Amino acid sequence: ISKEDAGFFSILFFFLPEINDSEGHPSSSHQALKGTSKWATSLESLLEDPEGVKRFREFLKKEFSEENVLFWLACEEFKKTQGKKQMQEKAKEIYMTFLSSKASSQVNVEGQSRLSETILQTPHPLMFQKLQDQIFNLMKYDSYSRFLKSDIFLNHKKSEEQEENSAEAQTAAKRASRIYNT
């Protein structure tokens, strides 16, 4: 694992707690719409699914723009941060990782040159919102449409369909077996 990858993982684990459903169980993509079908409805749906985020990151990494989704995710977690000291620490981490001129995973946003570390002294949950919105729109109108046409997405969709067809065939065979064995 490279030093850069290690940095991404530490950021990801720092900002992203496990995603759970309303009952506290780890969420899955098996709700009304599943997996790739749900991801294809909107970027928002894709970003709500941990597996979708994983595949989208994989795609963005190949396009050399993984920092966009990492920044967006970090901002989402930042909004949930409680306490001024914790908020200052996370704000500084986001700034140093994504926004500083020396950032290891710098995102390209308007107004970035006017940002300085002084904003970190008085953090608030929505302090990165404008920049996060820019990155979201960049992903939505640029990367997301290419992701839906990518081999990563299409192969995952094909594999889901094969699993679904296999499961349906097994269920039909069980039903037939019960009918004939009664």
Coordinates of C-alpha atoms in Angstrom, one line a residue:
I1 CA 0.0 0.0 0.0
S2 CA 1.4 3.3 -1.0
K3 CA 1.8 6.3 1.3
E4 CA -0.9 8.1 -0.7
D5 CA -3.3 5.2 -0.4
A6 CA -2.6 5.0 3.3
G7 CA -3.6 8.6 3.6
F8 CA -6.9 8.0 1.8
F9 CA -7.7 5.1 4.1
S10 CA -6.9 7.0 7.2
I11 CA -9.1 9.9 6.0
L12 CA -11.9 7.6 5.1
F13 CA -11.9 5.8 8.5
F14 CA -11.5 9.1 10.3
F15 CA -14.6 10.5 8.7
L16 CA -16.9 7.6 7.9
P17 CA -18.5 5.6 10.7
E18 CA -20.3 2.4 9.7
I19 CA -23.5 3.1 7.9
N20 CA -26.5 1.5 9.6
D21 CA -30.2 1.2 8.9
S22 CA -32.9 2.6 11.2
E23 CA -32.7 -0.5 13.4
G24 CA -28.9 -0.2 13.9
H25 CA -28.0 -3.1 11.5
P26 CA -25.4 -2.5 8.8
S27 CA -27.3 -1.3 5.8
S28 CA -27.4 -3.2 2.6
S29 CA -28.3 -2.3 -1.0
H30 CA -31.2 -4.8 -0.9
Q31 CA -34.1 -2.4 -0.3
A32 CA -36.9 -1.5 -2.8
L33 CA -34.4 -1.0 -5.6
K34 CA -31.2 -2.9 -5.3
G35 CA -27.5 -2.2 -6.1
T36 CA -26.9 -1.0 -9.6
S37 CA -30.6 -0.3 -10.3
K38 CA -30.7 2.0 -7.4
W39 CA -27.3 3.6 -8.3
A40 CA -28.6 4.4 -11.8
T41 CA -31.5 6.5 -10.4
S42 CA -29.3 9.3 -9.1
L43 CA -25.9 10.2 -7.8
E44 CA -27.6 10.7 -4.4
S45 CA -28.8 7.1 -4.4
L46 CA -25.3 5.9 -5.4
L47 CA -23.7 7.9 -2.5
E48 CA -26.2 6.4 0.0
D49 CA -25.0 2.9 -0.7
P50 CA -21.6 1.8 0.7
E51 CA -21.1 -0.6 -2.2
G52 CA -22.0 2.1 -4.6
V53 CA -19.5 4.4 -3.1
K54 CA -16.9 1.7 -3.2
R55 CA -17.5 1.1 -7.0
F56 CA -17.7 4.8 -7.7
R57 CA -14.4 5.4 -5.9
E58 CA -12.8 2.6 -7.9
F59 CA -14.0 4.3 -11.1
L60 CA -12.9 7.8 -10.0
K61 CA -9.5 6.4 -9.0
K62 CA -9.0 5.3 -12.7
E63 CA -9.9 8.8 -13.8
F64 CA -7.5 10.3 -11.3
S65 CA -10.3 12.2 -9.5
E66 CA -11.1 10.0 -6.4
E67 CA -10.4 13.0 -4.2
N68 CA -13.8 14.5 -5.3
V69 CA -15.9 11.8 -3.7
L70 CA -13.5 11.6 -0.7
F71 CA -13.9 15.3 -0.1
W72 CA -17.7 15.1 -0.5
L73 CA -17.8 12.2 2.0
A74 CA -15.6 14.0 4.5
C75 CA -17.8 17.0 4.3
E76 CA -20.9 14.9 5.0
E77 CA -19.3 13.5 8.1
F78 CA -18.0 16.9 9.1
K79 CA -21.6 18.2 9.3
K80 CA -22.4 15.6 12.0
T81 CA -19.4 16.6 14.2
Q82 CA -20.2 17.7 17.7
G83 CA -18.0 19.9 19.9
K84 CA -15.8 22.8 18.8
K85 CA -12.5 21.1 19.4
Q86 CA -13.5 18.0 17.3
M87 CA -14.9 20.3 14.7
Q88 CA -11.6 22.3 14.5
E89 CA -9.6 19.0 14.2
K90 CA -11.8 17.6 11.4
A91 CA -12.0 21.0 9.6
K92 CA -8.2 21.2 9.6
E93 CA -7.9 17.7 8.4
I94 CA -10.3 18.5 5.5
Y95 CA -8.5 21.7 4.7
M96 CA -5.0 20.2 4.8
T97 CA -6.1 17.1 2.8
F98 CA -8.3 18.7 0.1
L99 CA -8.1 22.5 0.1
S100 CA -4.7 23.7 1.0
S101 CA -2.3 24.6 -1.8
K102 CA -0.1 21.8 -0.3
A103 CA -3.0 19.3 0.0
S104 CA -2.1 15.7 -0.8
S105 CA -5.5 15.2 -2.5
Q106 CA -6.4 18.7 -3.6
V107 CA -9.8 19.2 -5.1
N108 CA -10.4 21.9 -7.8
V109 CA -13.0 24.3 -6.6
E110 CA -13.8 28.0 -7.3
G111 CA -12.7 30.4 -4.6
Q112 CA -10.2 28.0 -3.3
S113 CA -7.4 30.5 -3.6
R114 CA -9.2 32.8 -1.1
L115 CA -9.4 30.1 1.5
S116 CA -7.0 30.3 4.3
E117 CA -6.4 28.5 7.6
T118 CA -8.0 31.3 9.4
I119 CA -11.4 29.9 8.6
L120 CA -10.5 26.9 10.8
Q121 CA -10.6 28.9 14.0
T122 CA -14.4 29.3 14.0
P123 CA -15.7 26.1 12.4
H124 CA -19.4 25.5 11.8
P125 CA -21.2 22.4 10.3
L126 CA -21.8 24.1 6.9
M127 CA -18.5 25.9 6.5
F128 CA -17.6 23.6 3.5
Q129 CA -21.1 23.5 2.0
K130 CA -20.5 25.8 -1.0
L131 CA -17.3 23.9 -1.9
Q132 CA -19.0 20.5 -1.3
D133 CA -21.9 21.5 -3.6
Q134 CA -19.4 22.5 -6.4
I135 CA -17.8 19.0 -6.1
F136 CA -21.2 17.3 -6.0
N137 CA -22.2 19.1 -9.2
L138 CA -18.9 18.3 -10.9
M139 CA -19.4 14.6 -10.1
K140 CA -23.1 14.7 -11.0
Y141 CA -22.8 16.3 -14.4
D142 CA -19.4 14.9 -15.3
S143 CA -18.1 11.7 -13.6
Y144 CA -21.5 10.1 -12.7
S145 CA -22.7 9.7 -16.3
R146 CA -19.4 8.2 -17.4
F147 CA -19.5 5.9 -14.4
L148 CA -22.9 4.5 -15.5
K149 CA -21.3 3.6 -18.9
S150 CA -18.1 2.2 -17.3
D151 CA -17.0 -1.4 -17.2
I152 CA -16.9 -1.2 -13.4
F153 CA -20.6 -0.4 -13.3
L154 CA -21.7 -2.6 -16.2
N155 CA -19.8 -5.7 -14.9
H156 CA -21.2 -5.2 -11.4
K157 CA -24.7 -4.9 -12.9
K158 CA -24.2 -8.1 -15.0
S159 CA -22.9 -10.0 -12.0
E160 CA -26.0 -8.8 -9.9
E161 CA -28.3 -10.0 -12.7
Q162 CA -26.6 -13.4 -12.8
E163 CA -26.9 -13.8 -9.0
E164 CA -30.5 -12.7 -9.2
N165 CA -31.3 -15.2 -12.0
S166 CA -29.5 -18.0 -10.2
A167 CA -31.5 -17.2 -6.9
E168 CA -34.8 -17.1 -8.9
A169 CA -34.0 -20.5 -10.5
Q170 CA -33.2 -22.1 -7.1
T171 CA -36.4 -20.7 -5.6
A172 CA -38.4 -22.1 -8.6
A173 CA -36.7 -25.5 -8.2
K174 CA -37.5 -25.6 -4.5
R175 CA -41.2 -24.7 -5.2
A176 CA -41.4 -27.4 -7.9
S177 CA -39.8 -29.9 -5.5
R178 CA -42.4 -29.2 -2.8
I179 CA -45.2 -29.5 -5.2
Y180 CA -44.0 -32.9 -6.5
N181 CA -42.9 -34.3 -3.1
T182 CA -46.3 -33.7 -1.4

